[in-house]
Amino acid sequence: SSAAAHIQRNPTYSVLNSNDVSYFKSVLGESSVVQDEDRVAVANVDWMGKYKGSSQLLLLPKSTTEVSKILSYCNSRRLAVVPQGGNTGLVGGSVPVHDEVIISLGGMNNIISFDNVNGILTCEAGCVLENLSSFVENKGFIMPLDLGAKGSCHIGGNISTNAGGLRFIRYGSLHGNVLGLEVVLANGTVLDMLTTLRKDNTGYDLKHLFIGSEGSLGVVTKVAILTPAKLPSTNVAFLSCNDYMSCQKLLLAAKRSLGEIVSAFEFMDRHCIDLAMKYLEGVQNPLPASPYNFYVLIETTGSDESYDKAKLEAFLLRSMEDGLVADGVIAQDISQASNFWRIREGISEASVKVGAVYKYDLSIPVEKLYDIVEEMRSRVGGMGEVLGYGHLGDGNLHLNILSSKYSDKILEQIEPFVYEWTSNQRGSISAEHGLGVMKAEKIHYSKSSEAVQLMGSIKKLLDPNSILNPYKVLPQSVL
Ligand code: FAD
Ligand code: 2HG
Ligand code: ZN
């Protein structure tokens, strides 16, 4: 069963019929209207296998015009839809809750243009992030974001979730890096905001409404994104710390003495390393001599190979002398560096192999960030294993609770405690994964009722029939 099985279907939505299917075939062509049970089944289930819908129809538009025709029809027929990118989302946002029509952007994967002087990429929303990375790297640029799901996630999905990821500490949010968007609204209107300007203060900056709104306000069809120059020297260090306080101090020390070249600062506790070693094929523990409580991955990216390396080595030496770092190693070649990254990026993948996983993605002040992991460990006791890891440099904790199967008894120990605790710290209950269906009813832990009311008004203005990604993002009470 689905983790969203308790949600009632909204009876005001129509039920798909054969006329609908005929209409879609007339617009998209036979092969882009998928009713094959096996193919639809794949699109009904999320990456964790935790959220499952019962849609009968998967649509594969190839152009903005086709997306517009689909939405305009669904809006007039009151057929609910769910936009789907790479289906790697972790909050059940990318799959139907009931019988919503799935609109996959996978067929819209063309690169439109690349501005070599300013490093601006314009492409369709269904481009896979890793393909875009390779494309811009060949031209001497990099994507401003990187994440473990890069091989499957789409840029449109990244924008719709406002994905953070591993380069956020250096290049910041997609709210800064996305320069323009083309979006199709619920009634089929094509909203052209596809500028490539760095500066443009003409009226309200509407594109920001669609960055992070998880397909609830429109379907993103095209994207213009700023890509930073690729710098020649990258170094990666894998370090261990005996306690969390040392990780914190190490972060501050890295900001002070590695400053402008830091491009990632990630942390993992001992349980993450154990899990990675158990479930990820071909990875090696870079610091096998002894088990440590915490591990930190620091990446630097800069323009001077010998200077950057010397700087990182001196930093490592000093941190060991000061007792912040227990042990550490700097990658000597690309394969060692990718092994370090594989461990960090592979934790998610390893976490779903145990059976059941409860994932929380929290923004918490760094001083308090590990307290919740320890409290959770004592609450859950022998019922599950608790992992703490994440983007320490951004104050973003990933709290994962693993168990052999889903059970109400574990969930009662976790929720609402985790949300209340985070709210009391004025943290965020979703730092980067969004709310999806998992946390639509939990938004008040991080947002005031006035803010949520206004979000409801915006939703009603843009999608009056509420056909776009129902049951997600906002609580039913404001719709
Ligand atoms: P999907 O999962 O298909 O969709 C996500 C949401 O966006 C859904 O609500 C969907 O309806 C909507 N959507 C998708 N495409 C469109 C569109 N074109 N228009 C409108 N709405 C759309 N997230 C991070 O922030 N940082 C990480 O480091 C990170 N690492 C991850 C690692 C792994 C291994 C996995 C599995 C996930 C990770 N994630 C991370 C979660 C993250 O949200 C996604 O990986 C990614 O941003 C989603 O892209 P997608 O194309 O798969 O979108
Ligand atoms: C990461 O940083 C992702 O690895 C996924 O955001 C986190 O699976 C998770 O909980
Ligand atoms: Zn993350």
Coordinates of N, CA and C in Angstrom, one line a residue, residues 212-368:
G212 N 10.4 25.8 -6.9 CA 10.1 25.2 -5.6 C 8.6 25.0 -5.3
S213 N 7.7 25.3 -6.3 CA 6.3 25.1 -6.1 C 5.8 23.7 -6.5
E214 N 6.7 22.8 -6.8 CA 6.5 21.4 -7.0 C 5.3 21.0 -7.9
G215 N 5.2 21.7 -9.0 CA 4.2 21.4 -10.0 C 2.8 21.8 -9.6
S216 N 2.6 22.6 -8.6 CA 1.3 23.0 -8.1 C 0.8 24.2 -8.7
L217 N 1.6 25.0 -9.4 CA 1.2 26.3 -10.0 C 1.3 26.3 -11.6
G218 N 2.0 25.4 -12.1 CA 2.2 25.3 -13.6 C 3.2 24.3 -13.9
V219 N 3.3 24.0 -15.2 CA 4.3 23.0 -15.7 C 5.4 23.8 -16.4
V220 N 6.6 23.6 -15.8 CA 7.8 24.2 -16.4 C 8.2 23.5 -17.7
T221 N 8.3 24.2 -18.8 CA 8.7 23.6 -20.0 C 10.0 24.0 -20.6
K222 N 10.5 25.2 -20.3 CA 11.8 25.6 -20.7 C 12.5 26.4 -19.6
V223 N 13.8 26.4 -19.7 CA 14.6 27.0 -18.6 C 15.8 27.7 -19.1
A224 N 16.2 28.9 -18.6 CA 17.5 29.5 -18.8 C 18.2 29.6 -17.5
I225 N 19.4 29.1 -17.5 CA 20.2 28.9 -16.2 C 21.6 29.4 -16.4
L226 N 22.0 30.1 -15.4 CA 23.4 30.6 -15.4 C 24.4 29.5 -14.9
T227 N 25.4 29.3 -15.7 CA 26.4 28.2 -15.4 C 27.8 28.9 -15.1
P228 N 28.3 28.6 -13.9 CA 29.6 29.2 -13.6 C 30.8 28.6 -14.5
A229 N 31.8 29.3 -14.6 CA 33.0 28.8 -15.3 C 33.6 27.6 -14.6
K230 N 34.1 26.6 -15.4 CA 34.7 25.4 -14.8 C 36.1 25.8 -14.5
L231 N 36.5 25.6 -13.2 CA 37.9 26.0 -12.8 C 38.8 24.8 -12.8
P232 N 40.1 25.1 -13.1 CA 41.0 23.9 -13.3 C 41.3 23.0 -12.2
S233 N 41.2 23.5 -10.9 CA 41.7 22.7 -9.9 C 40.7 22.3 -8.8
T234 N 40.5 21.0 -8.7 CA 39.5 20.5 -7.7 C 40.2 19.5 -6.8
N235 N 40.0 19.7 -5.5 CA 40.6 18.7 -4.5 C 39.5 18.3 -3.5
V236 N 39.6 17.0 -3.1 CA 38.6 16.5 -2.2 C 39.3 15.8 -1.0
A237 N 38.9 16.2 0.2 CA 39.5 15.6 1.4 C 38.4 14.8 2.1
F238 N 38.7 13.7 2.6 CA 37.8 12.9 3.5 C 38.4 12.8 4.9
L239 N 37.7 13.4 5.8 CA 38.2 13.5 7.2 C 37.3 12.8 8.2
S240 N 37.9 12.6 9.4 CA 37.1 12.0 10.4 C 37.2 12.9 11.7
C241 N 36.1 13.0 12.4 CA 36.1 13.7 13.7 C 35.6 12.8 14.8
N242 N 36.0 13.1 16.0 CA 35.6 12.2 17.1 C 34.2 12.6 17.6
D243 N 33.9 13.9 17.5 CA 32.6 14.4 18.0 C 32.0 15.5 17.1
Y244 N 30.7 15.7 17.4 CA 30.0 16.7 16.5 C 30.6 18.1 16.7
M245 N 31.0 18.5 17.9 CA 31.5 19.8 18.1 C 32.7 20.1 17.2
S246 N 33.5 19.0 17.0 CA 34.7 19.2 16.1 C 34.3 19.5 14.7
C247 N 33.2 18.8 14.2 CA 32.7 19.1 12.9 C 32.3 20.5 12.7
Q248 N 31.6 21.0 13.7 CA 31.2 22.4 13.7 C 32.3 23.4 13.7
K249 N 33.3 23.1 14.5 CA 34.5 24.0 14.5 C 35.3 23.9 13.2
L250 N 35.3 22.7 12.6 CA 36.0 22.5 11.4 C 35.3 23.3 10.3
L251 N 34.0 23.4 10.3 CA 33.2 24.2 9.3 C 33.7 25.6 9.4
L252 N 33.7 26.2 10.6 CA 34.1 27.6 10.8 C 35.5 27.8 10.3
A253 N 36.4 26.8 10.7 CA 37.8 26.9 10.3 C 37.9 26.9 8.8
A254 N 37.1 26.0 8.1 CA 37.2 25.9 6.7 C 36.7 27.2 6.0
K255 N 35.7 27.8 6.6 CA 35.2 29.1 6.0 C 36.3 30.1 6.1
R256 N 37.0 30.1 7.3 CA 38.0 31.1 7.5 C 39.2 30.9 6.7
S257 N 39.7 29.7 6.6 CA 41.0 29.5 6.0 C 41.0 28.9 4.6
L258 N 39.8 28.4 4.2 CA 39.8 27.9 2.8 C 38.8 28.8 2.0
G259 N 38.1 29.6 2.7 CA 37.2 30.7 2.2 C 36.7 30.5 0.8
E260 N 37.4 31.2 -0.1 CA 36.9 31.4 -1.5 C 37.0 30.1 -2.3
I261 N 37.7 29.1 -1.9 CA 37.8 27.9 -2.7 C 36.9 26.7 -2.2
V262 N 36.3 26.8 -1.1 CA 35.4 25.8 -0.6 C 34.2 25.6 -1.6
S263 N 34.0 24.3 -2.1 CA 32.9 24.1 -3.0 C 32.0 23.0 -2.5
A264 N 32.3 22.3 -1.4 CA 31.4 21.4 -0.7 C 31.9 21.2 0.7
F265 N 30.9 21.1 1.6 CA 31.3 20.7 3.0 C 30.1 19.8 3.5
E266 N 30.3 18.5 3.4 CA 29.3 17.5 3.7 C 29.7 16.7 4.9
F267 N 28.7 16.3 5.7 CA 29.1 15.4 6.8 C 28.2 14.2 6.9
M268 N 28.7 13.2 7.6 CA 28.0 11.9 7.7 C 28.4 11.3 9.1
D269 N 27.5 10.7 9.7 CA 27.9 10.0 11.0 C 28.3 8.6 10.7
R270 N 28.8 7.9 11.7 CA 29.4 6.6 11.6 C 28.4 5.6 11.0
H271 N 27.1 5.8 11.3 CA 26.1 4.8 10.8 C 25.9 4.9 9.3
C272 N 26.2 6.1 8.8 CA 26.1 6.3 7.3 C 27.2 5.5 6.6
I273 N 28.4 5.6 7.2 CA 29.6 4.9 6.6 C 29.4 3.4 6.6
D274 N 28.9 2.9 7.8 CA 28.6 1.5 7.9 C 27.6 1.0 6.8
L275 N 26.6 1.8 6.7 CA 25.6 1.5 5.7 C 26.1 1.5 4.3
A276 N 26.9 2.5 4.0 CA 27.5 2.6 2.6 C 28.4 1.5 2.3
M277 N 29.2 1.1 3.3 CA 30.1 0.0 3.1 C 29.4 -1.4 2.9
K278 N 28.2 -1.5 3.6 CA 27.4 -2.7 3.5 C 26.7 -2.8 2.1
Y279 N 26.2 -1.7 1.7 CA 25.2 -1.8 0.5 C 25.8 -1.3 -0.8
L280 N 26.8 -0.4 -0.8 CA 27.3 0.1 -2.1 C 28.4 -0.7 -2.6
E281 N 28.2 -1.1 -3.9 CA 29.2 -1.9 -4.5 C 30.5 -1.1 -4.9
G282 N 31.6 -1.7 -4.6 CA 32.9 -1.2 -5.1 C 33.4 0.1 -4.4
V283 N 32.8 0.4 -3.2 CA 33.3 1.6 -2.5 C 34.3 1.1 -1.4
Q284 N 35.2 1.9 -1.1 CA 36.2 1.5 0.0 C 36.1 2.6 1.1
N285 N 36.2 2.2 2.3 CA 36.3 3.2 3.4 C 37.7 3.9 3.3
P286 N 37.7 5.2 3.1 CA 39.0 5.9 2.9 C 39.8 5.9 4.2
L287 N 39.1 5.7 5.4 CA 39.8 5.8 6.7 C 39.5 4.5 7.5
P288 N 40.0 3.4 7.0 CA 39.6 2.1 7.6 C 40.3 1.8 8.9
A289 N 41.3 2.6 9.3 CA 42.1 2.2 10.4 C 41.3 2.0 11.7
S290 N 40.3 2.9 11.8 CA 39.5 2.9 13.1 C 38.2 3.4 12.8
P291 N 37.1 3.0 13.5 CA 35.8 3.6 13.3 C 35.8 5.0 14.1
Y292 N 35.3 6.0 13.4 CA 35.2 7.3 14.0 C 33.7 7.6 14.1
N293 N 33.4 8.6 14.9 CA 31.9 8.9 15.0 C 31.4 9.8 13.9
F294 N 32.3 10.6 13.3 CA 31.8 11.5 12.2 C 32.8 11.6 11.1
Y295 N 32.3 11.8 9.9 CA 33.1 12.0 8.7 C 32.7 13.2 8.0
V296 N 33.7 13.9 7.4 CA 33.4 15.2 6.7 C 34.1 15.1 5.4
L297 N 33.4 15.5 4.3 CA 34.0 15.6 3.0 C 34.1 17.1 2.6
I298 N 35.3 17.5 2.4 CA 35.5 18.9 1.9 C 36.0 18.9 0.5
E299 N 35.4 19.7 -0.3 CA 35.9 19.8 -1.7 C 36.3 21.3 -1.9
T300 N 37.4 21.5 -2.6 CA 37.8 22.9 -2.9 C 37.9 22.9 -4.5
T301 N 37.5 24.1 -5.0 CA 37.6 24.3 -6.4 C 38.2 25.7 -6.6
G302 N 39.2 25.8 -7.4 CA 39.9 27.1 -7.6 C 40.6 27.1 -8.9
S303 N 41.4 28.2 -9.0 CA 42.0 28.4 -10.3 C 43.5 28.1 -10.3
D304 N 44.1 27.8 -9.2 CA 45.6 27.6 -9.1 C 45.9 26.3 -8.5
E305 N 46.3 25.3 -9.3 CA 46.5 23.9 -8.8 C 47.4 23.8 -7.6
S306 N 48.6 24.4 -7.7 CA 49.6 24.1 -6.6 C 49.2 24.9 -5.4
Y307 N 48.7 26.1 -5.6 CA 48.3 27.0 -4.5 C 47.1 26.4 -3.7
D308 N 46.1 25.9 -4.5 CA 44.9 25.3 -3.9 C 45.2 24.1 -3.1
K309 N 46.1 23.2 -3.6 CA 46.4 22.0 -3.0 C 47.2 22.3 -1.7
A310 N 48.2 23.2 -1.8 CA 49.0 23.5 -0.6 C 48.1 24.1 0.5
K311 N 47.1 24.9 0.1 CA 46.2 25.5 1.0 C 45.4 24.4 1.8
L312 N 44.9 23.4 1.0 CA 44.1 22.3 1.6 C 45.0 21.5 2.6
E313 N 46.2 21.2 2.1 CA 47.1 20.4 2.9 C 47.4 21.1 4.2
A314 N 47.7 22.4 4.2 CA 48.0 23.1 5.4 C 46.8 23.2 6.3
F315 N 45.7 23.3 5.7 CA 44.4 23.3 6.5 C 44.2 22.0 7.3
L316 N 44.5 20.9 6.5 CA 44.3 19.6 7.1 C 45.3 19.4 8.3
L317 N 46.5 19.8 8.0 CA 47.6 19.6 9.0 C 47.2 20.4 10.3
R318 N 46.8 21.6 10.1 CA 46.5 22.5 11.2 C 45.3 21.9 12.0
S319 N 44.3 21.4 11.3 CA 43.1 20.9 11.9 C 43.4 19.6 12.7
M320 N 44.4 18.9 12.3 CA 44.8 17.7 13.0 C 45.6 18.1 14.3
E321 N 46.5 19.1 14.1 CA 47.2 19.6 15.3 C 46.3 20.2 16.3
D322 N 45.3 20.9 15.8 CA 44.3 21.5 16.8 C 43.3 20.4 17.4
G323 N 43.4 19.2 16.9 CA 42.6 18.2 17.5 C 41.2 18.1 16.9
L324 N 40.9 18.9 15.9 CA 39.5 18.9 15.3 C 39.4 17.7 14.4
V325 N 40.4 17.3 13.7 CA 40.4 16.2 12.8 C 41.1 15.0 13.4
A326 N 40.5 13.9 13.4 CA 41.2 12.7 14.0 C 42.1 12.0 12.9
D327 N 41.6 12.0 11.7 CA 42.4 11.4 10.6 C 41.8 12.0 9.3
G328 N 42.6 11.9 8.3 CA 42.2 12.5 7.0 C 43.0 12.1 5.9
V329 N 42.4 12.2 4.7 CA 43.2 11.9 3.5 C 42.7 12.8 2.3
I330 N 43.6 13.2 1.5 CA 43.3 14.0 0.3 C 43.4 13.1 -0.9
A331 N 42.3 13.1 -1.7 CA 42.3 12.2 -2.9 C 43.5 12.5 -3.8
Q332 N 44.2 11.5 -4.2 CA 45.4 11.6 -5.1 C 45.1 11.5 -6.5
D333 N 43.9 11.0 -6.8 CA 43.5 11.0 -8.3 C 42.0 11.0 -8.4
I334 N 41.6 11.0 -9.6 CA 40.1 11.1 -9.8 C 39.4 9.9 -9.3
S335 N 40.0 8.7 -9.3 CA 39.2 7.6 -8.9 C 39.0 7.6 -7.4
Q336 N 40.1 8.1 -6.7 CA 39.9 8.2 -5.2 C 38.9 9.3 -4.9
A337 N 38.9 10.4 -5.6 CA 38.0 11.4 -5.4 C 36.5 10.9 -5.6
S338 N 36.4 10.2 -6.7 CA 35.0 9.7 -7.0 C 34.6 8.7 -6.0
N339 N 35.5 7.9 -5.4 CA 35.1 7.0 -4.3 C 34.6 7.8 -3.1
F340 N 35.3 8.9 -2.7 CA 34.8 9.7 -1.6 C 33.4 10.2 -1.9
W341 N 33.2 10.7 -3.1 CA 31.9 11.2 -3.5 C 30.8 10.2 -3.5
R342 N 31.2 9.0 -4.0 CA 30.3 7.9 -4.1 C 29.7 7.5 -2.8
I343 N 30.6 7.6 -1.7 CA 30.1 7.2 -0.4 C 29.0 8.3 0.0
R344 N 29.4 9.5 -0.1 CA 28.4 10.5 0.3 C 27.1 10.5 -0.5
E345 N 27.3 10.5 -1.8 CA 26.1 10.5 -2.7 C 25.3 9.2 -2.6
G346 N 25.9 8.1 -2.2 CA 25.3 6.8 -2.2 C 24.5 6.5 -1.0
I347 N 24.5 7.4 0.0 CA 23.8 7.1 1.3 C 22.3 6.9 1.1
S348 N 21.7 7.8 0.2 CA 20.3 7.6 -0.1 C 20.0 6.3 -0.7
E349 N 20.8 5.9 -1.7 CA 20.6 4.7 -2.4 C 20.7 3.5 -1.4
A350 N 21.7 3.6 -0.5 CA 21.9 2.5 0.5 C 20.7 2.5 1.5
S351 N 20.2 3.6 1.8 CA 19.1 3.7 2.8 C 17.8 3.0 2.4
V352 N 17.6 2.9 1.1 CA 16.4 2.2 0.7 C 16.5 0.7 0.6
K353 N 17.7 0.2 0.9 CA 17.9 -1.3 0.7 C 17.6 -2.0 2.0
V354 N 17.4 -1.3 3.1 CA 17.1 -2.0 4.4 C 15.7 -2.5 4.4
G355 N 14.8 -1.8 3.8 CA 13.4 -2.2 3.9 C 12.5 -1.0 3.9
A356 N 12.4 -0.4 5.1 CA 11.6 0.8 5.2 C 12.4 2.0 5.6
V357 N 12.1 3.2 5.0 CA 12.9 4.4 5.4 C 12.0 5.6 5.6
Y358 N 12.2 6.3 6.7 CA 11.6 7.5 7.0 C 12.6 8.6 6.8
K359 N 12.3 9.6 5.9 CA 13.3 10.6 5.6 C 12.8 12.0 6.0
Y360 N 13.7 12.7 6.7 CA 13.4 14.1 7.1 C 14.6 14.9 6.6
D361 N 14.2 16.1 6.2 CA 15.2 17.0 5.5 C 15.0 18.4 6.2
L362 N 15.9 18.6 7.1 CA 15.7 19.8 8.0 C 16.7 20.9 7.9
S363 N 16.3 22.1 8.0 CA 17.2 23.2 8.2 C 17.2 23.5 9.7
I364 N 18.3 23.5 10.3 CA 18.5 23.7 11.8 C 19.8 24.4 12.0
P365 N 19.8 25.4 12.9 CA 21.1 26.1 13.2 C 22.2 25.0 13.5
V366 N 23.3 25.2 12.9 CA 24.4 24.2 13.0 C 24.7 23.7 14.4
E367 N 24.6 24.6 15.4 CA 25.0 24.3 16.7 C 24.0 23.2 17.3
K368 N 22.8 23.2 16.8 CA 21.8 22.2 17.3 C 21.6 21.1 16.4

